[in-house]
Coordinates of C-alpha atoms in Angstrom, one line a residue:
M1 CA 0.0 0.0 0.0
T2 CA 2.2 2.8 -1.2
T3 CA -0.1 5.2 -3.1
S4 CA -3.6 6.6 -2.9
Y5 CA -4.5 3.9 -5.4
Y6 CA -5.2 1.8 -2.3
V7 CA -8.1 4.0 -1.3
I8 CA -9.7 4.1 -4.7
R9 CA -9.1 0.3 -5.3
S10 CA -10.6 -0.5 -1.9
L11 CA -13.6 1.6 -2.7
F12 CA -14.2 -0.4 -5.9
D13 CA -13.7 -3.7 -4.1
I14 CA -16.3 -2.7 -1.5
A15 CA -18.7 -1.6 -4.2
R16 CA -18.4 -5.1 -5.8
L17 CA -18.8 -6.9 -2.5
Y18 CA -21.6 -4.7 -1.1
P19 CA -23.2 -2.7 -4.0
Q20 CA -26.3 -1.9 -2.0
K21 CA -24.6 -1.2 1.3
V22 CA -25.1 2.5 2.3
A23 CA -21.8 4.4 1.8
I24 CA -22.7 8.0 2.9
V25 CA -25.7 9.6 4.7
L26 CA -26.7 13.2 5.3
D27 CA -30.0 13.5 7.2
D28 CA -32.6 11.8 4.9
Q29 CA -30.2 11.5 1.9
L30 CA -28.2 8.4 1.2
W31 CA -26.0 6.8 -1.4
T32 CA -25.0 3.2 -1.7
Y33 CA -21.5 2.2 -2.6
S34 CA -22.5 1.5 -6.2
E35 CA -24.1 5.0 -6.4
L36 CA -21.1 6.6 -4.9
I37 CA -18.8 4.9 -7.4
M38 CA -21.0 6.0 -10.3
Q39 CA -21.0 9.6 -9.1
V40 CA -17.3 9.7 -8.5
E41 CA -16.7 8.4 -12.1
R42 CA -18.9 11.2 -13.4
V43 CA -16.7 13.8 -11.8
V44 CA -13.5 12.0 -13.0
Y45 CA -14.9 11.9 -16.5
Q46 CA -15.5 15.7 -16.4
L47 CA -12.0 16.4 -15.1
H48 CA -10.4 14.1 -17.6
H49 CA -12.1 15.8 -20.5
L50 CA -11.1 19.2 -19.2
G51 CA -7.5 18.2 -19.5
V52 CA -6.6 17.5 -15.9
V53 CA -3.3 15.6 -15.7
Q54 CA -1.5 14.0 -12.8
G55 CA 0.0 16.4 -10.3
Q56 CA -2.2 19.4 -11.1
I57 CA -3.7 21.3 -8.1
I58 CA -7.5 21.1 -8.0
Y59 CA -9.3 23.3 -5.5
Q60 CA -12.5 22.1 -3.8
F61 CA -14.7 25.0 -2.5
V62 CA -17.8 23.3 -1.1
E63 CA -19.8 23.0 2.1
R64 CA -20.2 19.7 3.9
S65 CA -22.1 17.6 1.5
F66 CA -22.1 14.5 -0.8
E67 CA -20.4 16.7 -3.3
M68 CA -17.5 17.1 -0.8
I69 CA -17.0 13.4 -0.6
C70 CA -17.4 12.9 -4.4
G71 CA -14.9 15.7 -5.3
F72 CA -12.2 14.4 -2.9
L73 CA -12.4 10.9 -4.2
A74 CA -12.5 12.0 -7.9
I75 CA -9.4 14.2 -7.5
L76 CA -7.5 11.2 -5.9
Y77 CA -8.8 9.0 -8.7
I78 CA -7.5 11.1 -11.5
G79 CA -4.2 11.8 -9.8
G80 CA -4.8 15.5 -9.1
V81 CA -3.7 17.3 -5.9
Y82 CA -6.6 17.8 -3.6
C83 CA -6.7 21.3 -2.2
P84 CA -9.8 21.9 0.0
L85 CA -10.6 25.6 0.7
S86 CA -13.1 26.7 3.4
S87 CA -16.2 28.3 2.0
I88 CA -16.2 30.7 4.9
L89 CA -12.7 32.1 4.3
P90 CA -12.6 35.9 4.2
P91 CA -12.3 37.1 0.6
G92 CA -9.0 38.8 1.2
R93 CA -7.5 35.6 2.7
L94 CA -8.9 33.5 -0.1
N95 CA -7.4 35.7 -2.7
I96 CA -3.9 35.5 -1.1
I97 CA -4.2 31.7 -1.0
L98 CA -5.3 31.5 -4.7
E99 CA -2.4 33.8 -5.8
Q100 CA 0.0 31.5 -3.9
M101 CA -1.3 28.3 -5.3
Q102 CA -1.9 29.2 -9.0
G103 CA -4.4 26.3 -9.5
R104 CA -6.4 26.1 -12.8
Y105 CA -9.4 24.1 -11.7
V106 CA -12.0 24.4 -8.9
L107 CA -14.9 22.2 -7.9
V108 CA -17.9 24.1 -6.4
H109 CA -21.6 23.6 -5.9
E110 CA -24.5 25.9 -6.3
K111 CA -24.3 27.1 -2.7
T112 CA -20.7 28.3 -3.0
R113 CA -20.1 29.2 -6.7
N114 CA -21.0 32.9 -6.1
K115 CA -18.5 33.1 -3.3
F116 CA -15.5 32.0 -5.4
P117 CA -13.5 34.5 -7.5
I118 CA -13.9 32.7 -10.8
A119 CA -11.3 34.9 -12.5
A120 CA -8.6 33.2 -10.4
V121 CA -9.0 29.9 -12.3
Q122 CA -9.5 28.6 -15.9
H123 CA -12.2 26.0 -15.2
V124 CA -15.1 26.1 -12.7
I125 CA -16.8 22.7 -12.3
V126 CA -20.3 22.9 -10.7
L127 CA -20.7 19.5 -9.0
D128 CA -24.5 19.7 -8.7
N129 CA -24.8 19.9 -12.5
I130 CA -22.6 16.8 -13.0
L131 CA -24.2 14.7 -10.4
L132 CA -27.8 15.5 -11.3
R133 CA -27.8 14.8 -15.0
S134 CA -27.5 11.5 -16.7
L135 CA -24.2 11.0 -18.4
D136 CA -22.9 8.2 -20.6
I137 CA -19.3 7.9 -19.4
E138 CA -16.5 5.8 -20.6
D139 CA -14.5 3.4 -18.5
M140 CA -12.1 5.3 -16.3
S141 CA -10.4 2.3 -14.7
D142 CA -7.2 2.6 -16.8
L143 CA -6.3 5.9 -15.2
S144 CA -3.1 5.5 -13.1
I145 CA -2.4 7.3 -9.8
S146 CA 0.8 9.4 -9.3
G147 CA 3.9 7.8 -7.9
E148 CA 4.3 7.6 -4.1
Y149 CA 6.4 10.8 -3.9
G150 CA 3.9 12.8 -6.0
A151 CA 1.7 15.3 -4.1
A152 CA -1.7 13.9 -3.0
F153 CA -3.2 16.8 -1.2
I154 CA -2.5 20.3 0.2
I155 CA -4.0 21.4 3.5
F156 CA -3.7 24.8 5.1
T157 CA -3.0 25.1 8.7
S158 CA -5.7 26.9 10.7
G159 CA -3.6 30.0 11.4
T160 CA -4.0 29.8 15.2
T161 CA -0.2 29.9 15.6
G162 CA 0.6 32.3 12.8
P163 CA -0.2 32.8 9.1
P164 CA -1.7 29.7 7.3
K165 CA 0.9 27.5 5.7
A166 CA 0.3 25.2 2.7
V167 CA 1.2 21.7 3.9
V168 CA 2.0 19.3 1.0
H169 CA 1.5 15.6 1.6
T170 CA 2.5 12.9 -0.9
H171 CA 0.7 9.7 -1.8
R172 CA 3.2 7.9 0.3
S173 CA 2.6 9.9 3.5
F174 CA -1.2 9.7 2.9
S175 CA -1.3 6.0 2.6
A176 CA 1.3 5.5 5.4
S177 CA -1.0 7.5 7.8
I178 CA -3.9 5.2 6.9
A179 CA -1.8 2.1 7.4
A180 CA -0.5 3.3 10.7
L181 CA -4.0 3.9 12.1
I182 CA -5.3 0.6 10.8
G183 CA -2.2 -1.2 12.1
W184 CA -2.5 0.4 15.5
N185 CA -6.2 -0.4 16.1
V186 CA -7.5 -3.0 13.6
G187 CA -11.0 -2.8 14.9
M188 CA -11.2 1.0 15.0
Y189 CA -13.2 1.1 11.8
T190 CA -15.2 -1.9 10.5
V191 CA -17.7 -2.7 7.8
R192 CA -20.5 -2.5 10.5
D193 CA -19.6 1.0 11.7
Q194 CA -21.6 4.2 11.3
V195 CA -18.9 6.9 11.5
L196 CA -19.7 10.5 12.1
Q197 CA -17.8 12.9 9.8
I198 CA -17.1 15.9 12.0
A199 CA -14.0 17.7 10.8
A200 CA -14.4 20.7 8.4
S201 CA -12.8 20.3 5.0
S202 CA -10.1 22.8 6.0
W203 CA -8.8 20.4 8.7
I204 CA -6.7 17.4 7.7
T205 CA -8.8 15.1 10.0
H206 CA -11.6 15.1 7.4
I207 CA -9.4 13.1 5.0
W208 CA -8.8 10.3 7.6
E209 CA -12.5 10.3 8.6
I210 CA -13.5 9.8 4.9
S211 CA -10.8 7.4 3.8
L212 CA -10.7 5.1 6.9
T213 CA -14.4 4.6 6.8
L214 CA -14.8 3.9 3.1
V215 CA -11.8 1.6 2.7
V216 CA -13.3 -0.9 5.2
G217 CA -16.9 -0.6 3.9
G218 CA -18.3 1.4 6.7
T219 CA -21.0 4.1 6.5
L220 CA -20.0 7.7 6.6
V221 CA -22.6 10.0 8.2
L222 CA -22.3 13.7 7.4
L223 CA -23.6 16.6 9.4
R224 CA -25.4 19.4 7.6
Q225 CA -23.6 22.7 7.1
G226 CA -23.4 24.4 10.5
G227 CA -24.5 21.2 12.3
L228 CA -21.3 20.9 14.3
F229 CA -22.3 23.9 16.4
D230 CA -25.9 23.0 16.7
V231 CA -25.6 20.7 19.7
A232 CA -29.2 19.6 19.7
Y233 CA -29.0 18.5 16.0
F234 CA -25.6 17.0 16.7
S235 CA -27.0 14.9 19.5
R236 CA -30.1 13.8 17.5
T237 CA -27.8 12.7 14.7
L238 CA -25.8 10.5 17.1
M239 CA -29.0 8.8 18.2
H240 CA -31.0 8.6 15.0
Q241 CA -28.1 7.5 12.8
Q242 CA -26.9 5.1 15.4
I243 CA -23.4 6.4 15.3
T244 CA -20.7 3.9 16.5
T245 CA -17.5 5.8 15.9
L246 CA -16.5 9.4 16.1
L247 CA -13.5 11.7 16.8
I248 CA -14.2 14.8 18.9
G249 CA -12.2 17.6 20.5
P250 CA -12.6 19.7 23.6
A251 CA -15.0 22.3 22.1
I252 CA -17.6 19.5 21.2
I253 CA -17.0 17.8 24.6
R254 CA -17.8 21.0 26.4
A255 CA -21.0 21.6 24.4
L256 CA -22.2 18.0 24.7
T257 CA -21.6 17.9 28.5
N258 CA -23.6 21.1 29.0
Y259 CA -26.4 19.8 26.7
I260 CA -26.7 16.4 28.3
E261 CA -26.7 17.9 31.8
N262 CA -29.4 20.5 30.9
S263 CA -31.6 18.3 28.7
Q264 CA -31.3 15.1 30.7
Q265 CA -30.8 13.2 27.5
T266 CA -29.6 9.7 28.5
K267 CA -29.4 7.8 25.3
I268 CA -27.1 10.0 23.2
F269 CA -24.1 7.5 23.4
D270 CA -26.2 4.3 23.4
T271 CA -24.8 3.1 20.1
V272 CA -21.3 4.5 20.3
R273 CA -18.6 1.9 20.8
Q274 CA -15.5 3.9 19.9
L275 CA -14.9 7.5 20.9
C276 CA -11.7 9.1 19.9
V277 CA -10.5 12.3 21.6
G278 CA -8.1 14.7 20.0
G279 CA -7.3 18.3 19.5
E280 CA -6.2 20.7 22.2
G281 CA -5.4 19.7 25.7
M282 CA -8.5 19.0 27.9
K283 CA -9.0 20.8 31.2
P284 CA -9.3 18.2 34.1
Q285 CA -12.6 19.6 35.4
Q286 CA -14.1 19.5 31.9
W287 CA -12.9 15.9 31.3
T288 CA -14.2 14.8 34.8
Q289 CA -17.7 16.1 34.0
F290 CA -17.7 14.3 30.6
A291 CA -16.3 11.1 32.0
N292 CA -19.0 11.0 34.6
L293 CA -21.6 11.2 31.9
L294 CA -19.9 8.4 29.9
S295 CA -19.5 6.0 32.8
S296 CA -22.8 4.4 32.2
Y297 CA -22.1 3.6 28.6
N298 CA -20.0 0.8 27.1
V299 CA -17.7 3.1 25.2
Q300 CA -14.1 2.5 24.4
I301 CA -12.2 5.8 24.5
C302 CA -9.0 6.5 22.7
A303 CA -6.7 9.5 22.9
L304 CA -5.1 10.5 19.6
Y305 CA -2.4 13.1 18.7
G306 CA -1.4 14.5 15.3
T307 CA -0.5 17.6 13.4
S308 CA -1.2 18.8 9.8
E309 CA 2.5 18.0 9.0
S310 CA 2.5 14.5 10.5
G311 CA -1.0 13.1 10.3
V312 CA -2.2 11.1 13.4
V313 CA 0.9 9.6 14.9
L314 CA 0.3 8.9 18.6
G315 CA -2.5 7.1 20.4
C316 CA -3.6 5.1 23.4
Q317 CA -6.7 3.5 24.9
L318 CA -8.0 5.2 28.1
L319 CA -8.5 2.3 30.5
N320 CA -9.6 4.6 33.3
I321 CA -11.7 7.3 31.9
K322 CA -12.0 9.1 35.2
D323 CA -8.3 9.8 35.3
T324 CA -8.1 13.5 34.9
N325 CA -4.7 13.5 33.2
I326 CA -5.3 12.4 29.6
P327 CA -2.2 11.1 27.8
I328 CA -1.5 11.6 24.1
G329 CA -0.2 8.1 24.0
Y330 CA 2.5 6.1 22.3
P331 CA 3.8 6.1 18.7
L332 CA 1.7 4.3 16.1
P333 CA 3.3 1.6 13.9
T334 CA 6.2 2.9 11.7
V335 CA 6.2 6.2 13.7
Q336 CA 9.2 7.4 15.7
C337 CA 8.7 10.0 18.5
L338 CA 11.3 11.8 20.6
L339 CA 11.2 14.6 23.2
V340 CA 14.0 17.1 22.9
D341 CA 14.7 19.8 25.5
D342 CA 15.8 23.4 24.9
N343 CA 19.5 22.3 24.7
G344 CA 18.9 19.7 22.0
K345 CA 19.2 16.8 24.5
I346 CA 16.9 13.8 24.0
I347 CA 14.7 13.1 27.1
N348 CA 14.7 9.5 28.1
T349 CA 11.4 7.8 28.6
K350 CA 12.7 5.9 31.6
D351 CA 14.4 8.7 33.6
N352 CA 11.1 9.8 35.2
S353 CA 12.4 13.4 35.4
H354 CA 9.1 14.9 34.2
E355 CA 11.3 17.2 32.1
I356 CA 9.5 19.1 29.4
G357 CA 10.6 18.8 25.7
Q358 CA 9.4 19.5 22.2
I359 CA 7.7 16.5 20.4
H360 CA 9.7 15.4 17.4
I361 CA 8.1 13.0 14.9
G362 CA 9.8 10.7 12.3
G363 CA 8.6 8.1 9.9
P364 CA 6.8 7.7 6.6
T365 CA 3.7 9.8 7.5
L366 CA 5.6 13.1 7.4
F367 CA 4.6 15.9 5.0
H368 CA 6.8 16.7 2.0
S369 CA 7.2 20.5 2.4
Y370 CA 5.4 23.8 2.7
L371 CA 4.4 24.9 -0.8
N372 CA 6.8 27.5 -2.3
D373 CA 8.6 28.0 1.0
P374 CA 11.8 26.1 1.2
E375 CA 13.2 28.2 4.0
L376 CA 10.3 27.4 6.3
S377 CA 10.3 23.8 5.2
G378 CA 14.0 23.5 6.1
S379 CA 13.4 25.0 9.5
R380 CA 10.8 22.4 10.4
F381 CA 12.9 19.3 9.6
T382 CA 15.9 18.2 11.6
A383 CA 18.2 15.1 11.6
I384 CA 18.7 13.2 14.8
N385 CA 20.9 10.0 14.8
N386 CA 20.7 10.0 10.9
Q387 CA 16.9 9.9 11.1
V388 CA 14.7 12.8 9.7
Y389 CA 12.2 14.3 12.2
I390 CA 9.9 17.3 12.2
K391 CA 9.7 19.7 15.1
T392 CA 6.0 19.8 16.0
G393 CA 6.0 22.9 18.1
D394 CA 4.2 21.0 20.9
L395 CA 5.7 20.6 24.3
A396 CA 5.1 17.4 26.4
R397 CA 6.5 15.2 29.2
Y398 CA 6.7 11.5 29.9
N399 CA 5.1 9.9 33.0
A400 CA 6.7 6.9 34.8
Q401 CA 5.1 4.4 32.3
G402 CA 6.5 6.3 29.3
K403 CA 3.2 7.8 28.2
L404 CA 3.3 11.3 26.7
Y405 CA 1.3 14.1 28.2
Y406 CA 0.7 17.3 26.3
V407 CA 1.8 20.5 28.0
E408 CA 1.4 23.4 25.6
R409 CA 2.5 25.0 22.3
T410 CA 6.0 26.4 22.1
D411 CA 4.3 29.5 20.6
F412 CA 2.3 30.0 23.8
Q413 CA 5.1 29.4 26.2
I414 CA 5.1 31.8 29.1
K415 CA 8.2 32.8 31.0
I416 CA 8.1 35.1 34.0
R417 CA 11.5 36.3 35.3
G418 CA 13.1 33.8 32.9
Q419 CA 11.3 30.8 34.4
R420 CA 8.8 28.8 32.3
L421 CA 5.3 28.6 33.6
E422 CA 2.8 25.8 33.0
T423 CA -0.4 27.7 32.5
T424 CA -2.5 24.6 33.1
E425 CA -1.6 24.7 36.8
I426 CA -2.8 28.4 37.0
E427 CA -5.9 27.7 35.0
N428 CA -6.9 24.7 37.1
T429 CA -6.4 26.7 40.3
I430 CA -8.6 29.5 39.0
T431 CA -11.3 27.0 38.0
N432 CA -11.3 25.4 41.4
S433 CA -11.8 28.8 43.1
Y434 CA -15.5 28.6 42.2
P435 CA -16.3 24.9 42.0
G436 CA -19.0 24.2 39.3
K437 CA -19.2 27.9 38.3
I438 CA -16.1 28.4 36.1
S439 CA -16.3 26.2 32.9
D440 CA -13.0 27.2 31.3
C441 CA -10.0 29.4 31.7
V442 CA -7.1 30.6 29.6
V443 CA -4.0 32.3 31.0
T444 CA -1.8 34.4 28.7
K445 CA 0.9 37.1 29.0
L446 CA 0.1 40.6 28.1
A447 CA 2.4 41.8 25.2
Q448 CA 2.9 45.3 26.7
N449 CA 4.3 43.9 29.9
E450 CA 6.7 41.0 30.0
D451 CA 5.7 39.9 33.5
L452 CA 2.0 40.6 33.4
L453 CA -0.4 37.6 33.4
V454 CA -4.0 37.8 32.2
A455 CA -6.6 35.2 33.0
Y456 CA -9.7 34.8 30.7
V457 CA -12.4 33.2 32.9
V458 CA -15.5 31.6 31.3
S459 CA -18.6 31.5 33.5
K460 CA -22.3 31.9 33.1
A461 CA -22.6 33.1 36.7
S462 CA -23.6 36.8 36.8
E463 CA -21.3 37.7 39.7
L464 CA -17.9 36.3 40.4
D465 CA -15.7 38.0 42.9
T466 CA -12.3 38.8 41.5
E467 CA -10.8 39.1 44.9
Q468 CA -12.0 35.6 45.9
I469 CA -10.3 34.2 42.9
R470 CA -7.1 36.1 43.5
N471 CA -7.1 35.0 47.2
H472 CA -7.6 31.4 46.2
C473 CA -4.6 31.7 43.8
N474 CA -2.5 33.4 46.5
K475 CA -3.1 30.3 48.7
H476 CA -2.1 27.8 46.1
L477 CA 0.4 29.4 43.7
Y478 CA 3.6 31.3 43.9
Q479 CA 3.1 35.0 43.8
Y480 CA 4.6 35.4 40.3
M481 CA 2.0 32.9 39.0
V482 CA -1.0 34.8 40.1
P483 CA -2.6 36.8 37.2
S484 CA -2.7 40.5 37.5
I485 CA -5.9 40.9 35.4
F486 CA -9.0 38.8 35.3
V487 CA -11.3 39.1 32.2
F488 CA -14.7 37.4 32.4
L489 CA -16.3 35.9 29.3
K490 CA -19.5 34.0 28.5
Q491 CA -17.4 31.8 26.1
L492 CA -14.0 31.6 24.5
P493 CA -13.6 32.6 20.8
L494 CA -13.2 29.6 18.6
N495 CA -12.1 29.2 15.0
A496 CA -13.9 27.2 12.3
N497 CA -12.2 24.0 13.6
G498 CA -13.6 24.5 17.1
K499 CA -10.2 25.4 18.5
L500 CA -9.4 28.4 20.7
D501 CA -8.7 31.5 18.6
R502 CA -6.2 33.4 20.7
Q503 CA -6.0 36.3 18.3
R504 CA -9.7 37.1 19.1
L505 CA -9.3 37.2 22.9
P506 CA -10.3 40.7 24.0
M507 CA -7.6 43.1 25.0
P508 CA -7.8 43.6 28.8
D509 CA -8.3 47.0 30.4
I510 CA -4.9 47.7 31.9
S511 CA -6.2 50.8 33.6
V512 CA -7.3 48.6 36.5
L513 CA -3.6 48.3 37.4
S514 CA -3.1 52.0 38.0

């Protein structure tokens, strides 16, 4: 399995074995595997006759839909380079990306065609028109897929840690990521599973959700556009579609916890057998609340870790779901993982020093480069003991059993008087100052003052006493760890992927210090 041909070939094999099995579902719509193959071939036919050749960049600018699945598979099939673009990108940002990419083709549907600057490409393919009409198409099975080192897809980082970067993955890294996940947990996706497709098309995870489900003959269940943030609809989908497998992050966990507690819905996870948790680090109090809700269900929980540049590379099963410290796990098959400290020294898994280091990942799942940016690409790769690794920008530490625990991003490191702070300790202390009333907290450093900490406190309570929080912190933290300013919010700002958007945190009023 060295190219994306594996994904397409597996899809055809499943269609032959189970032609009437449901492949994809969105609310009341469904396609069987035979219908999915037919629709994919229609798109391939159109791309072929427009002159698409292997290695050409093809944008996809669609909302979550059957067309999204069709377009992705068709681009893989014809050997193009899949480049998904979010339909909610600001026009200025979209134009910058298009100028950088210089692609000639775009797949859209009726809902998004008027949002795309058509002058930026030579060919606009409206998927609705292709999939609705009856076409006599020739056999496309003789098309070959690019070699293993050819580009398979380009994904843009979310921009939460700086400007978006165009991450190029090859067919080799794509298929290696799929193989690593399947090899790590053979029963993670099966032909009997109903898998909820959650990730937006701008997030690399949507590629694994689609591919891993369809190569084993499972059923992929889509949410309607905007459904991710409609927790009542999300919960109904879990129940009505009898979802068995899903990957969620902290933002969804928080929303589900609040919804279940307020609505007293007790059957939401009745059919779920495999729940994967990924994304940002989870606050202990939030996880405890969620774990208590899950304790009555027969759900296997896995923690997963990955980046846009590496794919999913670490994982572990959580045997004790009420443990508030959630690990990010062990390396998947074929993946190498090292922790390296600030001095370039490799931290040993057995020394039990709890020393913090940056996660370095090696192996065949690594991305090829950042498009048109050799300097940035070179800065991300490093050689250790004659092995190529990427620096992830994530800090972690080992526990006594050799499991990795996420600490924070290097970008968000906070040092006060030259000493590194772990903001999670401060955030947990603040949360515990008002048990049950503070749902989240983020501590940052104010740019205008090197030694000034700001705490953003999330609570629906109308009145929280700043002095009570400060006094609680003074009792449990060193003085230099106590925030100088507390900002109260109803919720934290999130980006389209449901992650904290630090750039949108409000500027605190520093006049309170005078």
